[in-house]
XYZ file of C-alpha atoms in Angstrom:
558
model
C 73.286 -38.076 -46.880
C 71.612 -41.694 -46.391
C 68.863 -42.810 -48.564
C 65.918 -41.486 -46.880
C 64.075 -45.182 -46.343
C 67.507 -46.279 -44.733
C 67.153 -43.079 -41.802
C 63.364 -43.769 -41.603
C 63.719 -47.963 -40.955
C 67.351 -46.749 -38.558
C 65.562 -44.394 -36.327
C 65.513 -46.108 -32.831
C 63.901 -44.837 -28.964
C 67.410 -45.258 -27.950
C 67.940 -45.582 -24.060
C 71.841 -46.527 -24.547
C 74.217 -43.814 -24.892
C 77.844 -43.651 -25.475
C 79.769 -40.458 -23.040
C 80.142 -38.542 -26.571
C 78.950 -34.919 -26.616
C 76.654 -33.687 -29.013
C 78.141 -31.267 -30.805
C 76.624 -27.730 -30.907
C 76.085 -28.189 -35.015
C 74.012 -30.971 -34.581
C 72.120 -30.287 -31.941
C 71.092 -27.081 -34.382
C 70.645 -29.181 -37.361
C 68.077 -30.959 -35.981
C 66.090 -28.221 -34.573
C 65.933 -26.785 -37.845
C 64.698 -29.923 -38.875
C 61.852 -29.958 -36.662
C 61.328 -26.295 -37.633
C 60.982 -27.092 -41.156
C 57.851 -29.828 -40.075
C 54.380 -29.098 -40.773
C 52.677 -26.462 -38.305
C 48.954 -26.313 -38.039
C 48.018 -22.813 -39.451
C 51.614 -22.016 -39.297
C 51.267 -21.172 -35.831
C 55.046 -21.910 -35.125
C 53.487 -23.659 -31.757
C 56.559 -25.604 -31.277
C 59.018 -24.956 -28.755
C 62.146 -26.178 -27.382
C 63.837 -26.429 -23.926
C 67.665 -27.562 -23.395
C 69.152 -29.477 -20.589
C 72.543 -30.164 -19.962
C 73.208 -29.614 -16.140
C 73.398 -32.396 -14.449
C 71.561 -31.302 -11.058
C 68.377 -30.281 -13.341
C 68.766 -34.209 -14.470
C 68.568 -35.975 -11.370
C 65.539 -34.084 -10.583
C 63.765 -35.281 -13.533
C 64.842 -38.644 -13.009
C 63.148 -38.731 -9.920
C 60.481 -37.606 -11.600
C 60.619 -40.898 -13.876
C 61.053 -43.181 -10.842
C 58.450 -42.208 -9.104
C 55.542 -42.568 -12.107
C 57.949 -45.592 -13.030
C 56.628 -47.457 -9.589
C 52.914 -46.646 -10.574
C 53.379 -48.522 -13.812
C 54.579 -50.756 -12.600
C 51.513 -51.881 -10.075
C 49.068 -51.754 -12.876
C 50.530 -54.707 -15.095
C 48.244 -57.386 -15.624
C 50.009 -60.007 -13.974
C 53.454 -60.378 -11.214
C 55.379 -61.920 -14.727
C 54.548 -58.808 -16.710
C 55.450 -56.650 -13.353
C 58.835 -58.067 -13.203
C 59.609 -57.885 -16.998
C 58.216 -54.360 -16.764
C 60.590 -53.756 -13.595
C 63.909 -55.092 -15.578
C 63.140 -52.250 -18.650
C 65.393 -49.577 -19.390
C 63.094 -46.783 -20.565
C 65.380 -43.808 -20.088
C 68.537 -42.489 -19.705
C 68.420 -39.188 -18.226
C 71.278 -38.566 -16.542
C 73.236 -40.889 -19.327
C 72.500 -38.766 -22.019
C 74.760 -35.230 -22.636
C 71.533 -33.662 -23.561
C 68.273 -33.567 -22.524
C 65.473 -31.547 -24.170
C 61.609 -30.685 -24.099
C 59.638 -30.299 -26.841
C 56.394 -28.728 -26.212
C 53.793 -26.678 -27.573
C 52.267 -23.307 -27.286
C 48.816 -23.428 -26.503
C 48.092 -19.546 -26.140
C 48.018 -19.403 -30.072
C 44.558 -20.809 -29.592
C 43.718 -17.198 -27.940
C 43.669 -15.828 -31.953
C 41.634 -17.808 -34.701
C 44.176 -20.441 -36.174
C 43.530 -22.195 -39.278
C 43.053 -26.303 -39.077
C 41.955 -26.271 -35.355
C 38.450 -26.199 -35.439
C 38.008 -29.669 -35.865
C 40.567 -30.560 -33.500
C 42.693 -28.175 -31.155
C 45.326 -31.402 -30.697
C 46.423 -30.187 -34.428
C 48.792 -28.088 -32.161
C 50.179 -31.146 -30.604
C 50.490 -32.809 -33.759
C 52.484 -30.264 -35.219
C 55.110 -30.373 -32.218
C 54.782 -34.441 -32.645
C 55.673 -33.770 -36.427
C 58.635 -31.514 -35.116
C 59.910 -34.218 -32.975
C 59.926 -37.065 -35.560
C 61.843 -34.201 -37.917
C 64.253 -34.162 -34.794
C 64.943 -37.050 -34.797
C 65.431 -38.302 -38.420
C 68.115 -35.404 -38.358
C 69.465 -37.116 -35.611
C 69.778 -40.664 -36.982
C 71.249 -39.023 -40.564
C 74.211 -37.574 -38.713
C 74.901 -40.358 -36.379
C 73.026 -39.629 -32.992
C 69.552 -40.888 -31.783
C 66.837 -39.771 -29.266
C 64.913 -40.976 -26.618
C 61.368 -40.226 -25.889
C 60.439 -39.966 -21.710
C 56.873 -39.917 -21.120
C 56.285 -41.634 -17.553
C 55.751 -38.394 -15.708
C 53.781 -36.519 -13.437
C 53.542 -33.328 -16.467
C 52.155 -30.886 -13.684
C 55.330 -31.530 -11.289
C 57.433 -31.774 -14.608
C 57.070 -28.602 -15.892
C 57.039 -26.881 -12.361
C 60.524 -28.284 -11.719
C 61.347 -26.360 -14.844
C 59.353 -23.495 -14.400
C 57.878 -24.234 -17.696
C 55.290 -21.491 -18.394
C 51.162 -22.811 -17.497
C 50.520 -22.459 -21.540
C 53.023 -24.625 -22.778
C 52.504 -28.296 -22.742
C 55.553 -30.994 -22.827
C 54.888 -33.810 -25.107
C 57.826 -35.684 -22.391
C 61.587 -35.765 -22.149
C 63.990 -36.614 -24.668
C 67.587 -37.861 -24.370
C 70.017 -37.355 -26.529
C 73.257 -38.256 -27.619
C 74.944 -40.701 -29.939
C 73.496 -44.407 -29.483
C 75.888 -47.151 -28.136
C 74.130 -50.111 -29.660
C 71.819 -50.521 -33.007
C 69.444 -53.103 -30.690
C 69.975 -55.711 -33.105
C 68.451 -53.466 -35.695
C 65.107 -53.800 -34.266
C 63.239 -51.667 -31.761
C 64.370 -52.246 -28.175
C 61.133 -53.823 -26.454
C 61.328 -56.203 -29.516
C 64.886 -57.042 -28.845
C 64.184 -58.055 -25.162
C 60.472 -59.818 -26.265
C 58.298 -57.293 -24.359
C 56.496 -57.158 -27.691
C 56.375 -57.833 -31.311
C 56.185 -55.146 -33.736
C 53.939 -56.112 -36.509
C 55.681 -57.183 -40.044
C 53.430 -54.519 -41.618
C 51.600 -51.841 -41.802
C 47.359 -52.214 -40.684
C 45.676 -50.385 -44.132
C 41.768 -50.634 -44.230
C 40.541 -49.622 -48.126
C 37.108 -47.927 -47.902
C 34.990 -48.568 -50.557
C 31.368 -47.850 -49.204
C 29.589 -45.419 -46.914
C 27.103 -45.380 -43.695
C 24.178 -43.474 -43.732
C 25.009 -40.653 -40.463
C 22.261 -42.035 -38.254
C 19.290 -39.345 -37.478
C 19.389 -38.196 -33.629
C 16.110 -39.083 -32.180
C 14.377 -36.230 -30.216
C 12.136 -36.882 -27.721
C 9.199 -34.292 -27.041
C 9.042 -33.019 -23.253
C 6.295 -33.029 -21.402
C 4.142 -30.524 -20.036
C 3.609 -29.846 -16.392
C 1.257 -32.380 -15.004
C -1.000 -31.486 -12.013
C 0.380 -33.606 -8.748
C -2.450 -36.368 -7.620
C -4.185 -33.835 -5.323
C -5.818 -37.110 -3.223
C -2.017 -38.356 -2.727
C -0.437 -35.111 -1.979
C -3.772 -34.686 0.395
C -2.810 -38.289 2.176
C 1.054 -37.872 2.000
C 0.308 -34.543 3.773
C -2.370 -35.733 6.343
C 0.532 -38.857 7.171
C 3.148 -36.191 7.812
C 0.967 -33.951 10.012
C 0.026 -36.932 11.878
C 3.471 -37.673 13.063
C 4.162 -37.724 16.751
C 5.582 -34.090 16.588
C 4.533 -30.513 16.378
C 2.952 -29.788 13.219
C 5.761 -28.425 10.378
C 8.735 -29.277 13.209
C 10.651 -31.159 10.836
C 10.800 -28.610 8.591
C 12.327 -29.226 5.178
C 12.328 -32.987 6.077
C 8.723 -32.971 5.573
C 8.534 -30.682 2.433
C 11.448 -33.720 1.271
C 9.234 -36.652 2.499
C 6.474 -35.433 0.684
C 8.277 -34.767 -2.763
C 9.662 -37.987 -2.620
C 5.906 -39.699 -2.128
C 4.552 -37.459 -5.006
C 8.014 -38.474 -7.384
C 7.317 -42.205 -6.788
C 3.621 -42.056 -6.313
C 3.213 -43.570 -3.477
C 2.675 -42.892 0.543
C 4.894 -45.656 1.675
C 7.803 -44.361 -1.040
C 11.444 -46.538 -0.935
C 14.695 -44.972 -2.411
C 15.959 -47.940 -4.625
C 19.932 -48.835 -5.968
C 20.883 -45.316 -5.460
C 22.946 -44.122 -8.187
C 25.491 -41.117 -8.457
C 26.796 -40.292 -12.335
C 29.877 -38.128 -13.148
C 30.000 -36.838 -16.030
C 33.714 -35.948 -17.724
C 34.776 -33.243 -20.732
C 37.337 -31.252 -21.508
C 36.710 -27.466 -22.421
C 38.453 -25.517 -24.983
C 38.057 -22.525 -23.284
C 40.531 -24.093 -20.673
C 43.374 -23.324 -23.209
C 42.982 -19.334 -22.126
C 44.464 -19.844 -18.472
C 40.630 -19.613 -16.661
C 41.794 -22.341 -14.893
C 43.955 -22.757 -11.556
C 44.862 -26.170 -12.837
C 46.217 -27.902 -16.625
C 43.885 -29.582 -18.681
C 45.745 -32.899 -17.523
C 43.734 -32.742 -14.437
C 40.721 -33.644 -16.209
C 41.988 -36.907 -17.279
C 43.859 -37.707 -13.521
C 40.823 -37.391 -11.571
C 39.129 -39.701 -13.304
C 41.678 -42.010 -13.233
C 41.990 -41.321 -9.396
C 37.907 -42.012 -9.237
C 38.567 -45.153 -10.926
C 40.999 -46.044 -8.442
C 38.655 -45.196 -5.415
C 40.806 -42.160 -4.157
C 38.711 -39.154 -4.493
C 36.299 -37.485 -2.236
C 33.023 -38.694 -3.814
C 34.686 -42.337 -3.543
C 34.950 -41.849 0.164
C 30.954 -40.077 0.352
C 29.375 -43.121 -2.036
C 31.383 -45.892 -0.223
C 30.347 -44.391 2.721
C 26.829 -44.032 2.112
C 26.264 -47.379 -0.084
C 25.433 -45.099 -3.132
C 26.702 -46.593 -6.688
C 29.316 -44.581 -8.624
C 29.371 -44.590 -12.337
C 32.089 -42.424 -14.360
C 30.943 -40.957 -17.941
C 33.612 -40.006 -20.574
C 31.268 -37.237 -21.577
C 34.477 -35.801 -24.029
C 38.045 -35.999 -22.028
C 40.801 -34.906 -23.972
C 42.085 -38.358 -23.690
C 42.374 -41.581 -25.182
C 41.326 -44.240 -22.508
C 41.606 -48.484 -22.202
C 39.287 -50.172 -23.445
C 38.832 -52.089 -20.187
C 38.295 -48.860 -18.433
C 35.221 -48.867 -16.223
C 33.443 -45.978 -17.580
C 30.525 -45.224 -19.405
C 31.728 -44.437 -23.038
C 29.730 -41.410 -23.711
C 32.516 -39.397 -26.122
C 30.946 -36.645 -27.853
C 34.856 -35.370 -29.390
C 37.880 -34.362 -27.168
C 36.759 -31.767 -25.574
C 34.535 -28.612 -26.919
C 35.774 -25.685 -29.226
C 36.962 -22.802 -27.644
C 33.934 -20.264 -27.699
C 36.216 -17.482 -27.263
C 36.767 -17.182 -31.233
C 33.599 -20.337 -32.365
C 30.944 -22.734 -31.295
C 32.107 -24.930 -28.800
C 30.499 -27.370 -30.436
C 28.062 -28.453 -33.179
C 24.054 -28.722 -33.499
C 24.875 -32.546 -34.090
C 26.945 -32.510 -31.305
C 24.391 -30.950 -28.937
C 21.658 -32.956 -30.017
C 24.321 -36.270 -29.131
C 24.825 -34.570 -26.024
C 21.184 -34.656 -24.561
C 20.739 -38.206 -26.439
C 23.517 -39.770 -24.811
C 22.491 -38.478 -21.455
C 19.040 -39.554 -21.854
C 20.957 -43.090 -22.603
C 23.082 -42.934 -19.600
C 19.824 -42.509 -17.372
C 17.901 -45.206 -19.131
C 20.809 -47.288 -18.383
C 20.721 -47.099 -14.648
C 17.014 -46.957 -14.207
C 16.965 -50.052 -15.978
C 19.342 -51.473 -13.254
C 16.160 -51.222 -10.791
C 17.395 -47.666 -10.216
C 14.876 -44.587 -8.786
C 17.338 -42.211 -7.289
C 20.306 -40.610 -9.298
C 22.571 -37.412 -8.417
C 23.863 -35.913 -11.058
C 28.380 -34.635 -10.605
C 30.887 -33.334 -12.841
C 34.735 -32.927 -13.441
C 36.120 -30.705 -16.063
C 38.966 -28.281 -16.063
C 38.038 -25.072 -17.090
C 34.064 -25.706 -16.498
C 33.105 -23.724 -14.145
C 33.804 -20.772 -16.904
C 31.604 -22.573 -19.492
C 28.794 -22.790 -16.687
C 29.500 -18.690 -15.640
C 29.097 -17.752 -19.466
C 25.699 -19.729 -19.836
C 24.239 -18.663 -16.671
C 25.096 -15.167 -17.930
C 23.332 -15.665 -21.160
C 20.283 -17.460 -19.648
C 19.533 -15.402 -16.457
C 19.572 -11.348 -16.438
C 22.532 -11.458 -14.557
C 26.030 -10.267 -15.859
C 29.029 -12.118 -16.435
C 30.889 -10.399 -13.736
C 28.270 -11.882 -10.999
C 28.319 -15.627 -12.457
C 32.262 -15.214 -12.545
C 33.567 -17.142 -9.182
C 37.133 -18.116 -8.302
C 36.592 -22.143 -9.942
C 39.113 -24.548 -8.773
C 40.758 -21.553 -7.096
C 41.672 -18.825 -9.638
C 42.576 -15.390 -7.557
C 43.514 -11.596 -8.098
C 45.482 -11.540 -11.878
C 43.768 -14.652 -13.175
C 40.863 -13.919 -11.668
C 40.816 -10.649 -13.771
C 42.039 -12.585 -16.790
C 38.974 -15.396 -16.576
C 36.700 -12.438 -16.458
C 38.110 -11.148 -19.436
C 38.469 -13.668 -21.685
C 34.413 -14.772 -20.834
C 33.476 -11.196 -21.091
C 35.389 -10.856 -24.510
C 33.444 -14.596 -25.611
C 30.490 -12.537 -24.986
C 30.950 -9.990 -26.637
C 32.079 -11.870 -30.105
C 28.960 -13.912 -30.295
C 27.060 -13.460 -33.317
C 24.053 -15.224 -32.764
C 20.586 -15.237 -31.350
C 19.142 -15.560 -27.517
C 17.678 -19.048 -28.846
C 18.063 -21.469 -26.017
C 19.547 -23.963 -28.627
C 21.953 -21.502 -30.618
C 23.069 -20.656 -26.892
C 24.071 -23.701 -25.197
C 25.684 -24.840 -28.944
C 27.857 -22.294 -28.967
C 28.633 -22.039 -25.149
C 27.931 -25.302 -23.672
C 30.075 -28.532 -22.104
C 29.695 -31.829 -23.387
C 29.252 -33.006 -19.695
C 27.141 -30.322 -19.234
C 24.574 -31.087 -21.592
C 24.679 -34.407 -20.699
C 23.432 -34.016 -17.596
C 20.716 -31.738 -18.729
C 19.659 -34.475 -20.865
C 19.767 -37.128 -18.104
C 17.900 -34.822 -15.922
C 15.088 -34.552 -18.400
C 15.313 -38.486 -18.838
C 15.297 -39.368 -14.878
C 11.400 -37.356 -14.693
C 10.254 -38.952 -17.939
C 11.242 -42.452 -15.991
C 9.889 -40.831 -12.217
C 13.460 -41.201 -10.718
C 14.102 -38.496 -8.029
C 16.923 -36.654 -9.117
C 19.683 -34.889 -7.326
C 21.915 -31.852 -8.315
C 25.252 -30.974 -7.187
C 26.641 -27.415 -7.165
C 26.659 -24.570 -9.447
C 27.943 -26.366 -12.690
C 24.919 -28.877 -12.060
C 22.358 -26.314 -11.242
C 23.521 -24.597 -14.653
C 22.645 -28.069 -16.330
C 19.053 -28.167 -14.365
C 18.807 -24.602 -15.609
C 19.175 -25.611 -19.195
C 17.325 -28.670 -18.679
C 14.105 -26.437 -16.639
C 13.994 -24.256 -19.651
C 13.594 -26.442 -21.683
C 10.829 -28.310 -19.734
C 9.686 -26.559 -16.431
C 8.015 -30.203 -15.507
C 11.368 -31.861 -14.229
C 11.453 -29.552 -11.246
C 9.158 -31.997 -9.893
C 11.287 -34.318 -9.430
C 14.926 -32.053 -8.556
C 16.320 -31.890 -5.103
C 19.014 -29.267 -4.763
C 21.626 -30.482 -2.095
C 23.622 -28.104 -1.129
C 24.596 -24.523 -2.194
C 28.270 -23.594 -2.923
C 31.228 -21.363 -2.230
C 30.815 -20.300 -5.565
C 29.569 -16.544 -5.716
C 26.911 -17.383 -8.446
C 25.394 -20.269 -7.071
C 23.533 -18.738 -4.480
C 21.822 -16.329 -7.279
C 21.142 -19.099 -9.649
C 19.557 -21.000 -6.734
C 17.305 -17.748 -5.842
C 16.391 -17.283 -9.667
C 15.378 -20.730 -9.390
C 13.459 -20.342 -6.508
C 14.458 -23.349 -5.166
C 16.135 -24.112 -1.788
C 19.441 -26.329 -0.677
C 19.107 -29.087 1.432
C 23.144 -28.054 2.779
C 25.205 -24.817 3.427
C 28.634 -26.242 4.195
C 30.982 -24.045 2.281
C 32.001 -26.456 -0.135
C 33.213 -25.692 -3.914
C 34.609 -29.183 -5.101
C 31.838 -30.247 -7.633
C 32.126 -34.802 -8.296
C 28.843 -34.893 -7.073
C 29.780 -34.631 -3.485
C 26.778 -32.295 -2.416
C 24.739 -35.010 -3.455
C 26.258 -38.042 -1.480
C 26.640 -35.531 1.603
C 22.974 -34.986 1.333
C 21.635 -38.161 0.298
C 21.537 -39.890 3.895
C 19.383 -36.332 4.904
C 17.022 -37.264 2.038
C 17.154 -41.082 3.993
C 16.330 -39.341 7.211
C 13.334 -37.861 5.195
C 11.587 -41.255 3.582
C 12.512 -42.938 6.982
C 10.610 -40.260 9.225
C 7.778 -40.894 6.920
C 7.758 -44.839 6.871
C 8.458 -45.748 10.130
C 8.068 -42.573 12.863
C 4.804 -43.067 15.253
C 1.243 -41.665 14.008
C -0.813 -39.957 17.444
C -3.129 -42.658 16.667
C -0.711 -45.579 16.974
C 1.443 -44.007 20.281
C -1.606 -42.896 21.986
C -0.626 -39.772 22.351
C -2.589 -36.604 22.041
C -2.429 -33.636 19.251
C -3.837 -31.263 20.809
C-alpha cells in the first residue's frame, strides 16, 4: 500500500484512458471503499450504477455534447470560448467503465440524524463515497473521472434512474494513460492555476447575531370619504351608462384611493419573483426534480420563460429573488440575494424552518419592496417558482382556512392519479404529526416557504409605502392570506388578477371575498396572472384619465 499523502497528492480527474479493463476486484475494492465513508445518520444513502455497454455510452455522451455547447456560449470572452472548446472533459465512451454515484433521497421520508440543519448532508455523504472511490482507485493503479455537464433530468431518464435518486454526474473509469505532468489537467494546459496552498481563516472573535427589526402593522384606516366621493362622481360622469364598465370602474377607483389622487398614474411597474426550494419536495409531491427550481431561474435570467415574454411585452420590470434555492449561484448573477438557507426543512417529520428564519423572511421581503419603491416604483406584482410549493401553500391554506387538506390539494405542476394520492398523503400525514398550536406564527414556521413568506412580507411593505399591489395565483393568494391575517389593512391596496386551474384557488379567493380580474385556465405561477392583467388594470387608470365627461362631449345623461 502507498503512503497515504502520496495517493491523496496522485489522485487526478483523469480524462485519458489506456484500452485496459478494470478488473472485477477492483472495481469492488473501491466500492467498498466508498462504503466504508462517512454517511449522514448512517442512512447508507449512497448508491451505485454500472455501465459498461457501449450503446448506453454514446447516449450519455450526447448528453455531454449537448450541455458542452451551452458552456461553451457563456464564457466571458471568444479567447476563453475557444480554450474552453479545445478541453477534454470526458471520456465516456474511452473509458471500460462508466458509473453513477447518486444518492437516496427517500431516507428523508423517516427522521435522519444530522439533516436538520442541512438535508445536502445526504449529498455529502455520497460526495465522501466518491472521493473514497477514488483514492481506492489511485492506490491500485486506476483513476476516475468526474462528468458533470449534463442535463440531470434527461440523464437519469436515459437510465431510468428512479425520481428519488439524485446523480452527483458520471464517472469514467479505467486505468489513466498519462500522470498530466503530475499536476491537475486544466493546470497542465493553463486553463487555471491551482493555488500553492490551502485558504485557512483562524477565528479568534465573535459578531453579535444582529436583532430582526419588527415593524408594527397598521390598523385599517377609513378611505378619504371626499376622494372616494369625487373619484366616484368622475367615474359616473363618464360618457357611458352608469356601472357599464363594470369591474374597470370598481379598478379605477381603487387605484385613485391607493395613490390618493383623482388623476392617479401607474409608475416603473415592477414584477418580483421570488425563488426557494422546499424540503417537502424530497417526498415525490412534485411532477418535476428539485433541479427545476434552479433551471427556471436560470432560464428567467436568460429571457426564455413565459413571464419574460408577458413583462417584455407589456414594458413591466422583472426582478428575480433567491428567496432560498437549493443552489449555489455567481456572484454576477442578476438577482436579488435574498437567501434565507437552501431550501426549508421538510415539515413532514420538523419545522420547515426557524422563528429566526421567519422573522428574516418577512424582513427581507419588506427590503425587497423598499428597494423597488425607492426606484420611483408604485405598482408591484408579486410571482413565484419553487418545486414542490404548491404543497407547502395546500398545507397552510388547510391550517388557516376551515377547509381540509383534501380540498386545498390540486394537481401542482401536474401531479395525477398515484402521485396525486401520494401528495395527499404525505401533506395529510404532515398534518397530522404537528405538535403545535393554531398560532398564526407557530403555523407558517413550521409549514411555510421561504419565498412564500417573503412575499407576505413585501405585500405588507408595498401598503405601508401606498404601492398598488398585485397577486398571482394560488401560491400568491396563500402569501396575501398570511399577510391579510396578519394585517386586514393591505387589502386596500391588493388586486387579484386572475384565478387558477388549481382546485383550491377558487375557494381561497371566495374565503377572501375578493374577485379576479381573469379566468383563463392558467396554472403556471412566475407571476404571469399579473403581467396578463396588468395592461386591464392600464385600461382602468386610462378610462379614468382621459375618457370624455357628459359635460365636456356635450352629450346628455339622461
Amino acid at each position: 500500500m502507498k503512503d497515504l499523502y502520496d495517493i491523496i497528492t496522485s489522485r487526478r480527474d483523469t480524462r485519458h484512458f489506456t484500452t485496459d479493463e478494470v478488473p472485477d476486484e477492483v472495481l469492488a475494492q473501491a466500492i467498498d471503499a466508498g462504503h466504508h465513508a462517512p454517511s449522514v445518520g448512517l442512512t447508507d444513502a449512497t448508491r451505485y450504477y454500472i455501465i459498461t455497454a457501449g450503446e448506453i455510452k454514446k447516449q450519455i455522451k450526447t448528453l455531454f455534447l449537448t450541455y458542452n455547447e451551452k458552456a461553451a456560449e457563456i464564457t466571458d470572452t471568444e479567447a476563453q470560448k475557444e480554450a474552453y472548446l479545445n478541453l477534454k472533459l470526458e471520456a465516456i465512451e474511452e473509458a471500460p467503465v462508466g458509473m453513477v454515484i447518486a444518492y437516496d433521497r427517500s431516507v428523508l421520508n423517516t427522521f435522519t440524524i444530522g439533516t436538520v440543519g442541512s438535508n445536502e448532508a445526504i449529498k455529502f455523504s455520497a460526495v465522501c463515497a466518491a472521493q473514497n472511490i477514488w483514492l481506492s482507485l489511485t492506490e491500485q493503479g486506476y483513476s476516475m473521472g468526474w462528468v458533470s455537464i449534463l442535463n440531470y433530468y434527461d440523464f437519469k431518464t436515459l437510465l431510468d434512474i428512479p425520481e428519488h435518486i439524485e446523480p452527483l454526474g458520471y464517472f469514467c473509469i479505467g486505468k489513466p494513460a498519462t500522470d498530466y505532468g503530475k499536476q491537475p489537467m486544466l493546470q497542465q494546459l493553463n486553463w487555471k492555476d491551482k493555488s500553492g496552498s490551502a485558504n485557512v481563516t483562524h477565528i479568534n472573535s465573535s459578531k453579535a447575531i444582529s436583532k430582526i427589526k419588527k415593524e408594527e402593522n397598521t390598523t385599517l384606516q377609513t378611505p378619504n370619504k371626499t376622494l372616494k366621493k369625487q373619484l366616484q362622481h368622475k367615474i359616473n360622469q363618464k360618457t357611458k351608462p352608469e356601472g357599464a364598465l363594470g369591474l374597470l370602474e370598481k379598478l379605477a377607483l381603487q387605484v385613485g384611493l391607493v395613490f390618493e389622487t383623482d388623476a392617479p398614474q401607474i409608475n416603473a411597474p415592477h414584477l418580483v419573483v421570488f425563488a426557494a426550494d422546499h424540503g417537502i419536495a424530497n417526498h415525490g409531491v412534485s411532477a418535476y426534480p428539485q433541479e427545476v427550481t434552479r433551471q427556471m431561474i436560470t432560464n428567467f435570467l436568460e429571457g426564455g420563460a413565459a413571464i419574460n415574454v408577458f413583462c417584455n411585452q407589456h414594458h413591466i420590470n422583472l426582478e428575480i429573488v433567491d428567496a432560498g434555492v437549493n443552489y449555489d449561484f455567481p456572484t454576477q448573477t442578476q438577482l436579488i440575494h435574498k437567501k434565507v438557507a437552501k431550501g426549508t426543512q421538510s415539515f413532514l417529520h420538523t419545522a420547515a424552518m426557524s422563528s429566526k428564519e421567519r422573522d428574516w423572511c418577512f424582513q427581507m421581503g419588506a427590503e425587497v419592496v423598499n428597494q423597488i419603491h425607492a426606484k420611483g416604483s408604485n405598482c408591484i406584482g408579486f410571482g413565484e417558482m419553487g418545486i414542490g410549493n404548491t404543497s407547502t401553500a395546500s398545507v397552510l391554506m388547510a391550517m388557516l382556512t376551515p377547509f381540509s387538506i383534501e380540498a386545498c390539494v390540486g394537481k401542482g405542476t401536474g401531479v395525477a392519479n398515484e402521485k396525486l394520492e401520494n401528495k395527499i398523503a404525505i401533506l395529510s400525514k404532515s398534518i397530522q404529526n404537528y405538535k403545535g398550536t393554531d398560532d398564526l406564527e407557530e403555523v407558517i414556521t413550521y409549514f411555510g416557504g421561504f419565498e412564500i413568506l417573503q412575499m407576505a412580507g413585501g405585500m405588507q411593505q408595498a401598503y405601508q409605502n401606498k404601492m398598488l399591489f398585485l397577486v398571482d395565483g394560488f401560491i400568491s393568494s396563500v402569501a396575501y392570506l398570511i399577510a391579510f391575517k396578519m394585517n386586514p389593512a393591505i387589502k386596500a391596496n391588493a388586486i387579484f388578477c386572475h384565478c387558477s386551474e388549481e382546485k383550491a384557488h377558487k375557494l381561497l379567493l371566495e374565503y377572501l371575498q375578493v374577485t379576479p380580474i381573469l379566468q383563463l385556465k392558467m396554472r403556471l405561477g412566475e407571476g404571469s396572472g399579473c403581467a396578463v392583467a396588468y395592461p386591464i388594470i392600464q385600461s382602468a387608470v386610462a378610462f379614468l384619465n382621459e375618457m370624455a365627461s357628459f359635460e365636456s362631449a356635450g352629450v346628455s345623461n339622461k
